[in-house]
Tab-separated table of C-alpha atoms in Angstrom:
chain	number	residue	atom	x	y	z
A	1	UNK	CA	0.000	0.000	0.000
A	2	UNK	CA	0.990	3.490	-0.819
A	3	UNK	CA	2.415	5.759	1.514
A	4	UNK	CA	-0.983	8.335	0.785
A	5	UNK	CA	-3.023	6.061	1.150
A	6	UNK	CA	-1.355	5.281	4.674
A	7	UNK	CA	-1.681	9.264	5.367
A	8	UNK	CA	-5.146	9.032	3.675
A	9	UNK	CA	-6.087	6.002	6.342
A	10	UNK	CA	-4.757	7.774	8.982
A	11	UNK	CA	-6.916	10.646	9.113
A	12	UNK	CA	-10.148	8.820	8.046
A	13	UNK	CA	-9.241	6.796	11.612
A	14	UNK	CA	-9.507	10.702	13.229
A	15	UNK	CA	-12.135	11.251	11.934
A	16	UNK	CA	-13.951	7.715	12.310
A	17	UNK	CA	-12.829	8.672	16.208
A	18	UNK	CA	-14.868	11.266	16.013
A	19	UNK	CA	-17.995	9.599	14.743
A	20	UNK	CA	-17.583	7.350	17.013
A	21	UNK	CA	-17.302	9.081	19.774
A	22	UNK	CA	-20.110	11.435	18.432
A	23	UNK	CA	-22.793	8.006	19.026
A	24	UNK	CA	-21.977	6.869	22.266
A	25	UNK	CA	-25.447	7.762	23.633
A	26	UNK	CA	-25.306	8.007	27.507
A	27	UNK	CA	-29.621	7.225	27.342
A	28	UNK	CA	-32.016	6.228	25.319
A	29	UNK	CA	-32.203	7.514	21.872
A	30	UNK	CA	-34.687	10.274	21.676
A	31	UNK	CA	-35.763	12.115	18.201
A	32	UNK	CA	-38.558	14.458	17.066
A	33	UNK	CA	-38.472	14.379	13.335
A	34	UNK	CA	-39.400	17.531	10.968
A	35	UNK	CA	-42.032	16.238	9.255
A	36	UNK	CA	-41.705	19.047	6.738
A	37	UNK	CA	-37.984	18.701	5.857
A	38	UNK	CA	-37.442	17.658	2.548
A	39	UNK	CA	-35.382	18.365	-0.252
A	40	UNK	CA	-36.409	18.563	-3.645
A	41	UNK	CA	-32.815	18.290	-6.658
A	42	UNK	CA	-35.130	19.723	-8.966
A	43	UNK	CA	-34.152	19.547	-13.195
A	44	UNK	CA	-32.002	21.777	-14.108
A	45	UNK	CA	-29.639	21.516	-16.320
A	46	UNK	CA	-26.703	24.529	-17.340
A	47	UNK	CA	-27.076	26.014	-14.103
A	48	UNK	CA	-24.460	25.670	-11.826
A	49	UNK	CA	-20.754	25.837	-11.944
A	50	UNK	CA	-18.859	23.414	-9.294
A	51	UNK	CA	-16.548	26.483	-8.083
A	52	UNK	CA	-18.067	26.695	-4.394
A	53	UNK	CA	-19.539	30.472	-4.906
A	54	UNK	CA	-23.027	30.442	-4.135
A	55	UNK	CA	-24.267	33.150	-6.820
A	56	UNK	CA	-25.892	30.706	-9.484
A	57	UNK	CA	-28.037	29.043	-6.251
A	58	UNK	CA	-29.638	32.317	-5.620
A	59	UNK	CA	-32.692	31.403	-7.564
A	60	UNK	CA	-32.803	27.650	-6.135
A	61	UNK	CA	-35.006	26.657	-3.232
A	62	UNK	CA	-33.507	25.233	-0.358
A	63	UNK	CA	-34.585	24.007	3.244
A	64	UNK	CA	-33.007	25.794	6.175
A	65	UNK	CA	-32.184	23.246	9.049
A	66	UNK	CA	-31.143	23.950	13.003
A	67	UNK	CA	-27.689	22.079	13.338
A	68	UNK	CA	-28.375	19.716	16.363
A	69	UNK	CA	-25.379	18.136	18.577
A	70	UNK	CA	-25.667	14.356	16.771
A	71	UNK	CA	-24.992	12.995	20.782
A	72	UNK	CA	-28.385	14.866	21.943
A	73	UNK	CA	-30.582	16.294	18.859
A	74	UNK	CA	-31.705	19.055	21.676
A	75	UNK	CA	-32.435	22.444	20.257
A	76	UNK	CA	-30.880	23.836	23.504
A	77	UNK	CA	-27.739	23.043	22.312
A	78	UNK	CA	-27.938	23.607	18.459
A	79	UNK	CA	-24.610	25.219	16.583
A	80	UNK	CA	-24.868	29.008	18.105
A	81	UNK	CA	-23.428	30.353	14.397
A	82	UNK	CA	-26.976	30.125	12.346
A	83	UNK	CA	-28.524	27.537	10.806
A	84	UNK	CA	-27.462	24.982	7.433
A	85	UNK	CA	-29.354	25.431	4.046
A	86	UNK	CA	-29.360	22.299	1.829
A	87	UNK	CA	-30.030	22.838	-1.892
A	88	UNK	CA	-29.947	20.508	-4.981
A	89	UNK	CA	-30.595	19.743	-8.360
A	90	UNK	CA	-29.665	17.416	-10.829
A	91	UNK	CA	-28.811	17.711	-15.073
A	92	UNK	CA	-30.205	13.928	-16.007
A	93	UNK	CA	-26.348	13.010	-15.541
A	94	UNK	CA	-25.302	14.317	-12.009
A	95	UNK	CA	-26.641	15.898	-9.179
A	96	UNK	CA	-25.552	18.720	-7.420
A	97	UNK	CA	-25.938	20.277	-3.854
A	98	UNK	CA	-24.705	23.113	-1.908
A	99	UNK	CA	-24.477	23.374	2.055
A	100	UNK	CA	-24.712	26.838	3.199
A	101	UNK	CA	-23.692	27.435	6.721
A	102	UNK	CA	-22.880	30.777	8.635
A	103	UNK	CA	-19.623	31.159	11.183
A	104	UNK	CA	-17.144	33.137	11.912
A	105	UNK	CA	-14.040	32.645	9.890
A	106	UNK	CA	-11.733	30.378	10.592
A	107	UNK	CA	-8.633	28.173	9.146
A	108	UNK	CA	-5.310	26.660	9.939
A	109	UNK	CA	-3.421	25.179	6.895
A	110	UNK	CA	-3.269	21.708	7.515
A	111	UNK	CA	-4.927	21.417	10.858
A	112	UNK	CA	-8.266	19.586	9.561
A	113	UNK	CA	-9.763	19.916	13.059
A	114	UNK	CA	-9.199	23.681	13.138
A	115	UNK	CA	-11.219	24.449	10.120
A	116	UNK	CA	-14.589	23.730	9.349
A	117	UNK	CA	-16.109	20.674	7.798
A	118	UNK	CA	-18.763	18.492	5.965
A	119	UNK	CA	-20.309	15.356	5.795
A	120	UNK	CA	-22.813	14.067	3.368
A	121	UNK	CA	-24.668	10.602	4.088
A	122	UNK	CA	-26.760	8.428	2.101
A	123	UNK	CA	-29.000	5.181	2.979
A	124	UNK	CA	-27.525	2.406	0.596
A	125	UNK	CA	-29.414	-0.649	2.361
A	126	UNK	CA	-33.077	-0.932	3.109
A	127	UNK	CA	-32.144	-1.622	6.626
A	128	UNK	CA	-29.410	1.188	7.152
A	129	UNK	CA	-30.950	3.520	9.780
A	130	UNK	CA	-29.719	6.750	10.091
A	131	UNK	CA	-28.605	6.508	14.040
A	132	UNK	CA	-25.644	4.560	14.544
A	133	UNK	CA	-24.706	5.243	10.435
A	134	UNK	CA	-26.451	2.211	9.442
A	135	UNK	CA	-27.152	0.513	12.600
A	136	UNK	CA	-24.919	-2.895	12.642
A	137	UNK	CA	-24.850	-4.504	16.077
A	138	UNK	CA	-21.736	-6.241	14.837
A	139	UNK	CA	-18.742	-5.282	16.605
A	140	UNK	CA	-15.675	-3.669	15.063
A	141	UNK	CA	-13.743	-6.957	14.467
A	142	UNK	CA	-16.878	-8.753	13.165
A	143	UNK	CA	-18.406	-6.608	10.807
A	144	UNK	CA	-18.120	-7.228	7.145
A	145	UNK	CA	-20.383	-7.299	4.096
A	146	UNK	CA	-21.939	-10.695	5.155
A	147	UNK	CA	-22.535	-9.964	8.948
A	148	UNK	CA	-23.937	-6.326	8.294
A	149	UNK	CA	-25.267	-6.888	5.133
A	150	UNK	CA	-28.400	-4.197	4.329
A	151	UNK	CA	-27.068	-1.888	6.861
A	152	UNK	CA	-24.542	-0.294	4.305
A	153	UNK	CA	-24.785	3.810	4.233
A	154	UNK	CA	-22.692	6.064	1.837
A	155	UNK	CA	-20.735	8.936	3.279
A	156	UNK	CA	-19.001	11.823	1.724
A	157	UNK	CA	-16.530	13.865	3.426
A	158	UNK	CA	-14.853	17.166	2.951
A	159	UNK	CA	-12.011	18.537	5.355
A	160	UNK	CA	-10.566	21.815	3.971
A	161	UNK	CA	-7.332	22.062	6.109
A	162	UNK	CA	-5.426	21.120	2.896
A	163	UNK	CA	-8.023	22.298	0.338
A	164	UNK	CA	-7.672	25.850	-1.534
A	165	UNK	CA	-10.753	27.672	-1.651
A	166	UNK	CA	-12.860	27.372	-5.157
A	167	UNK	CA	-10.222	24.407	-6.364
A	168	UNK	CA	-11.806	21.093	-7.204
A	169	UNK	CA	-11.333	17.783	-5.134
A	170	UNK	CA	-12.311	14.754	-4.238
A	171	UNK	CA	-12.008	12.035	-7.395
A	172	UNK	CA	-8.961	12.333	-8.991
A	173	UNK	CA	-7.165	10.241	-11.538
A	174	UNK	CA	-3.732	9.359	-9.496
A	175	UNK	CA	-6.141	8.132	-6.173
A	176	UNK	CA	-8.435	6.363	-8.486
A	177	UNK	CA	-5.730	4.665	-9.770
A	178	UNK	CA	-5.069	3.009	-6.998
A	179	UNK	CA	-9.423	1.950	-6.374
A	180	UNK	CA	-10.094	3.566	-3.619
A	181	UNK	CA	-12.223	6.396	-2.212
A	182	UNK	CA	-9.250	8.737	-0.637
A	183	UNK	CA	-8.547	12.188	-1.885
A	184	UNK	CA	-4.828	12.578	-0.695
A	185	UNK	CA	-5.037	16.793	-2.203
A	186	UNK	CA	-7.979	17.863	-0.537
A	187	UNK	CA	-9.372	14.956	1.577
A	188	UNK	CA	-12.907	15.157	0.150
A	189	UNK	CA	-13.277	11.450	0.380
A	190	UNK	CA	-15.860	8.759	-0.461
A	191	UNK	CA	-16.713	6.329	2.278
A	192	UNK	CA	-18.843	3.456	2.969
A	193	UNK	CA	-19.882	2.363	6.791
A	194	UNK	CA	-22.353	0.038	8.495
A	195	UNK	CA	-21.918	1.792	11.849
A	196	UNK	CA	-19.777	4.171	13.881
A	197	UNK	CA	-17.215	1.508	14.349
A	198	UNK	CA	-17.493	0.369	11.006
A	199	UNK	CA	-16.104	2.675	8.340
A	200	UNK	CA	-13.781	2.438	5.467
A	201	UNK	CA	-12.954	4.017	2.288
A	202	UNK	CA	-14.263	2.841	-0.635
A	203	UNK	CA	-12.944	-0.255	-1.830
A	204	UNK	CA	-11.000	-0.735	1.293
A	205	UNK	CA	-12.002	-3.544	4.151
A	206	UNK	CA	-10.215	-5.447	6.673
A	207	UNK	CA	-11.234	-8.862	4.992
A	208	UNK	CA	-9.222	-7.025	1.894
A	209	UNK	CA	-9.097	-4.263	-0.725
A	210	UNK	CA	-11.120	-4.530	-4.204
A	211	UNK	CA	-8.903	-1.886	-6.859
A	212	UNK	CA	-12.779	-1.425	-8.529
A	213	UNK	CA	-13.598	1.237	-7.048
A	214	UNK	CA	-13.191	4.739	-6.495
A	215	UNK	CA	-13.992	8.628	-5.658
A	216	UNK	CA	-16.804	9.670	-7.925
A	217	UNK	CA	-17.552	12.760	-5.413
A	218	UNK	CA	-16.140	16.361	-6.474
A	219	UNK	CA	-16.669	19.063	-4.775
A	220	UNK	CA	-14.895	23.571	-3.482
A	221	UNK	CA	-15.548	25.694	-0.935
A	222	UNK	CA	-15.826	29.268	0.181
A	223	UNK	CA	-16.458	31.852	2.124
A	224	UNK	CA	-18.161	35.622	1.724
A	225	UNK	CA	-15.546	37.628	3.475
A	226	UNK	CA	-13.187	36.299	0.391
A	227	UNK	CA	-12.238	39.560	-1.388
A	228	UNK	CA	-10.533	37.901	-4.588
A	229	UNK	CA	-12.682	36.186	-6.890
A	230	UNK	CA	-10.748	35.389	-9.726
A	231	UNK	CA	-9.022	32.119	-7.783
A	232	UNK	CA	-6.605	31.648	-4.884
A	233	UNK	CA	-3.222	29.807	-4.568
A	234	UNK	CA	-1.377	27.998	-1.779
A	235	UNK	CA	0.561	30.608	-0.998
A	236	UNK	CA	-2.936	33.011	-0.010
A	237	UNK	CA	-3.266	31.214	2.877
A	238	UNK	CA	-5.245	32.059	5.164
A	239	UNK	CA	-7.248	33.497	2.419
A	240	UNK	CA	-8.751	35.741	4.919
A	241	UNK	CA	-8.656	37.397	8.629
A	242	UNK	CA	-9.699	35.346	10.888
A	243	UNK	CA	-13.373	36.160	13.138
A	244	UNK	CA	-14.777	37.877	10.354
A	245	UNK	CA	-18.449	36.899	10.184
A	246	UNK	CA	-20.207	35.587	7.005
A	247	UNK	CA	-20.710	32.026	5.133
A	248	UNK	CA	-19.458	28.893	4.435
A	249	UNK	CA	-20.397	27.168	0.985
A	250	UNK	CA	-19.572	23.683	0.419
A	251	UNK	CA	-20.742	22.578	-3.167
A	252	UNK	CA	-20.612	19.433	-4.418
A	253	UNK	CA	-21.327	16.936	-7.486
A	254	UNK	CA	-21.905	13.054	-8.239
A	255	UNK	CA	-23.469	11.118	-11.157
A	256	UNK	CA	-26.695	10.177	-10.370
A	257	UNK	CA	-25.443	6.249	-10.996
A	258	UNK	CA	-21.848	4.573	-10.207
A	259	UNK	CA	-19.994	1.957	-11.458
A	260	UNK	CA	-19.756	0.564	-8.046
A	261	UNK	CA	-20.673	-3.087	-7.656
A	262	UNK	CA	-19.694	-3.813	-4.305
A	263	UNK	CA	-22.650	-2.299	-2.373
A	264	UNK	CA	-21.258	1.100	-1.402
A	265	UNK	CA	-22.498	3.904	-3.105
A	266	UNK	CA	-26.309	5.500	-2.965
A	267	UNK	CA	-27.827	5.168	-6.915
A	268	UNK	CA	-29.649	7.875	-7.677
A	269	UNK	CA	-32.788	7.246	-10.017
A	270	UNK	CA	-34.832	9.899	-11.504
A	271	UNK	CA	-38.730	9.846	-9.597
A	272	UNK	CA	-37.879	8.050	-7.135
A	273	UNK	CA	-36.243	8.870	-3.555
A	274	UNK	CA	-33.858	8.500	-1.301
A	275	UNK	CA	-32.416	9.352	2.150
A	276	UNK	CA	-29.883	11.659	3.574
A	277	UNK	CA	-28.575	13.734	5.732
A	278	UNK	CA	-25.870	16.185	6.951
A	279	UNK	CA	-23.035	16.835	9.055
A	280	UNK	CA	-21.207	19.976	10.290
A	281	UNK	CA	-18.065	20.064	12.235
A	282	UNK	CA	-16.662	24.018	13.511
A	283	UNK	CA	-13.705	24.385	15.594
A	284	UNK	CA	-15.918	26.441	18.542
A	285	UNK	CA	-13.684	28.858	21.041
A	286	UNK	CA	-10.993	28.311	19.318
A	287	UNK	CA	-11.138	24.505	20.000
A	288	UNK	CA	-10.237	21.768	17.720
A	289	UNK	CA	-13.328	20.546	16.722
A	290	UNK	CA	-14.306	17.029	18.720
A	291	UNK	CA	-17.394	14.636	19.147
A	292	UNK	CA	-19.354	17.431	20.586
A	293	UNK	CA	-19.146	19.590	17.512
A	294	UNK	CA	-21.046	17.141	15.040
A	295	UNK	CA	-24.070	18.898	13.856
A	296	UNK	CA	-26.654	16.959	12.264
A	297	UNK	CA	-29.363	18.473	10.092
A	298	UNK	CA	-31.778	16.606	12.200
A	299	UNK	CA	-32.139	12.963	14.395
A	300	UNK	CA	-33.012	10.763	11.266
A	301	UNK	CA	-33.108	10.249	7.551
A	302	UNK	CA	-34.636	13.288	5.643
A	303	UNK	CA	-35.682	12.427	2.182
A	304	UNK	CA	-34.193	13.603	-1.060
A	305	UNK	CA	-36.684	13.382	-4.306
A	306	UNK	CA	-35.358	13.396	-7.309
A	307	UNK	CA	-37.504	14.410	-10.250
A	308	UNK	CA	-38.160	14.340	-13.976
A	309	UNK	CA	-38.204	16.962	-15.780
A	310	UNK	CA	-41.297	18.632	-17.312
A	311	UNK	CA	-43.173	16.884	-19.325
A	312	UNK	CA	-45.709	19.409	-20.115
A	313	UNK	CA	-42.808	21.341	-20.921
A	314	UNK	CA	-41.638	18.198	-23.580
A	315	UNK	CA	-45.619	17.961	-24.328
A	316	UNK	CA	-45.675	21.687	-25.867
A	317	UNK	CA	-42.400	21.725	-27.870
A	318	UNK	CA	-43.866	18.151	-29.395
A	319	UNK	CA	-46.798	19.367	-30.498
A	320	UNK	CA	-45.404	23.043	-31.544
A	321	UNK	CA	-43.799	21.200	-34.470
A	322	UNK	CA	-45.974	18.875	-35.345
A	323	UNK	CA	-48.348	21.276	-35.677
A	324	UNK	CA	-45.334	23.678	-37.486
A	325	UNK	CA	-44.734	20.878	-39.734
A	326	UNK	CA	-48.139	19.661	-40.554
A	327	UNK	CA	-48.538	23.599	-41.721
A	328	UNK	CA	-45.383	23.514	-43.758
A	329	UNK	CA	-47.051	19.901	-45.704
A	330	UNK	CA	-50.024	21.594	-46.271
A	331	UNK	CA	-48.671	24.877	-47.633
A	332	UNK	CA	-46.083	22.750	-50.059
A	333	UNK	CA	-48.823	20.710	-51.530
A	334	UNK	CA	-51.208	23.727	-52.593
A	335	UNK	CA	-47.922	25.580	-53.880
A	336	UNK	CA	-47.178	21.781	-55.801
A	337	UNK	CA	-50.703	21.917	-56.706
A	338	UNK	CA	-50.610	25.621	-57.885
A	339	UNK	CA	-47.848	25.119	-60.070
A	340	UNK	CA	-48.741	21.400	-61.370
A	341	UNK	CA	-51.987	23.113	-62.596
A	342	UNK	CA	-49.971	25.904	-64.335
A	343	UNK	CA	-47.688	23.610	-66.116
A	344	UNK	CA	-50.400	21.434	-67.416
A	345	UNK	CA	-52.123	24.311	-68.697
A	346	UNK	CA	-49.319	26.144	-70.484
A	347	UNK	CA	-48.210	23.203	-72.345
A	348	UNK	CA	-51.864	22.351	-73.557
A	349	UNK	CA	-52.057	26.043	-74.486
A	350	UNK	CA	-48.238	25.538	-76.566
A	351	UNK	CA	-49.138	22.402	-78.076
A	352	UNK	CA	-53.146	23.066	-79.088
A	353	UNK	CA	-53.345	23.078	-83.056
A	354	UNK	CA	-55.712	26.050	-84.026
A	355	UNK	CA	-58.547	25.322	-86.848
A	356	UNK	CA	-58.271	26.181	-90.192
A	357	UNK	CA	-60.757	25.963	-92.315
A	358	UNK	CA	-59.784	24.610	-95.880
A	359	UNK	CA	-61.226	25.625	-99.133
A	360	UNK	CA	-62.263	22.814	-101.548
């Protein structure tokens, strides 16, 4: 194994600490669901551009969600900064969404855990609950794909300590190379997991790897006290003071189907839906950010429809030109006829022999 994919292992097990940590429940599991959250990835193709600025969303509905502690969904205790929106859309090919959360700026150049970050998660088997990320009662050296088999839930996350602001990551050719879900530029990386304790990279597992797979996530941030627009560099960092208030965007983009044949990625299909949810980490008070700052978009599953696009819309171009071209026939035969008619009649009128009378 490569040594970035050892660096690439090593902070997914920091960060599995942290999920981990995050569902050790000291009670029993209490959650009020939202019954009105939902999100809509509506058609819309040529909108967006995956660049992390926010602009082209403006005219996109969203749902705004309180960012709960994912130990205690209490609203007592929700993320102080403001609340997350959640958009999406899709082209027929990918779909797209954008988190929008408001904080205080903050980074550290290669100090994951003093920046900000995101999580996306998916329901991949019918049985994978959203508490306990899929809900296998396996324990950590007994779960596999045969032991927690239906319980399999897709993750996607983004850590920005190493990630310029409005650069792409996330699949790349040199990781996918190697079949595997890592990002070893910008550690937006694609994950699989059938619990807390139970989380690997894609196409990585203790029982042994499978070179198939691969990142298919992509994805930039930002933030709106960024005074340079036209792209940043390495050497910007920090990109901007730190404290300033405003917004964090985290956009991101996936095909609506994989290649992935080994169970761990959500498929998307067009009219029908599927579950998600999402995560926020913030380093608070100047903390590294810890098990206490995961913030969930609520306590379960909120669903994601995906839908076709209009067909009255693909109803009134169809008939529009049938109806054009049925009016084009009709005024080409009566021209055809028109002229026919002419034609016949001068050459009867050239060829007619007059009368002449003859004298005997």
């Amino acid at each position: 194994m490569e040594q970035p994919l050892f660096l690439t292992l090593f902070l997914l097990f920091s960060i599995g600490i942290q999920f981990v940590s995050s569902h050790q429940e000291s009670g029993n599991w209490h959650c009020e669901t939202d019954e009105e959250s939902r999100i809509s990835a509506e058609f819309m193709p040529g909108v967006v551009t995956l660049d992390g600025h926010a602009d082209d969303w403006d005219n996109i509905e969203g749902f705004e969600f309180s960012l709960l502690p994912a130990l205690d969904p209490d609203h007592d205790h929700e993320y102080k900064g403001g609340k997350m929106t959640v958009k999406a859309l899709h082209d027929g090919k990918d779909v797209y969404f954008l988190l929008k959360v408001d904080g205080e700026y903050v980074y550290k150049k290669g100090n994951d855990k003093n920046c900000p970050s995101v999580a996306l998660m998916f329901q991949v088997g019918e049985s994978a609950t959203y508490h306990s990320m899929g809900g296998c009662k396996q324990s950590p050296d007994a779960c596999n794909k045969k032991t927690c088999r239906g319980h399999e839930v897709d993750i996607m996350h983004f850590s920005i300590g190493n990630a310029i602001p409005g650069r792409l990551y996330g699949g790349n050719p040199v990781d996918n190379r190697d079949g595997n879900g890592g990002d070893r530029f910008g550690h937006l990386v694609d994950l699989y997991a059938w619990s807390p304790h139970c989380m690997n990279l894609d196409g990585v597992s203790s029982t042994g790897n499978d070179t198939s797979a691969q990142n298919d996530w992509r994805g930039a941030w930002w933030h709106s006290s960024f005074s340079t627009h036209s792209g940043y560099s390495e050497e910007d960092s920090p990109y901007s003071t730190k404290g300033q208030k405003g917004t964090f965007y985290f956009e991101f983009s996936r095909a609506l189907r994989t290649m992935d044949r080994l169970q761990q990625d959500v498929q998307f299909t067009i009219g029908q839906p599927s579950k998600f949810s999402a995560a926020f980490w913030y380093p608070e008070d100047g903390n590294p950010w810890h098990g206490s700052g995961h913030y969930t978009i609520g306590c379960d599953w909120v669903p994601l429809d995906v839908p076709p696009g209009s067909s009255a819309g693909i109803k009134v171009v169809s008939r529009s030109s049938w109806d054009a071209a049925n009016g084009f026939a009709f005024l080409l035969s009566v021209v055809s006829f028109g002229v026919s008619f002419f034609v016949a009649y001068w050459v009867h009128k050239k060829n007619a022999i007059s009368f002449q009378p003859i004298d005997l």
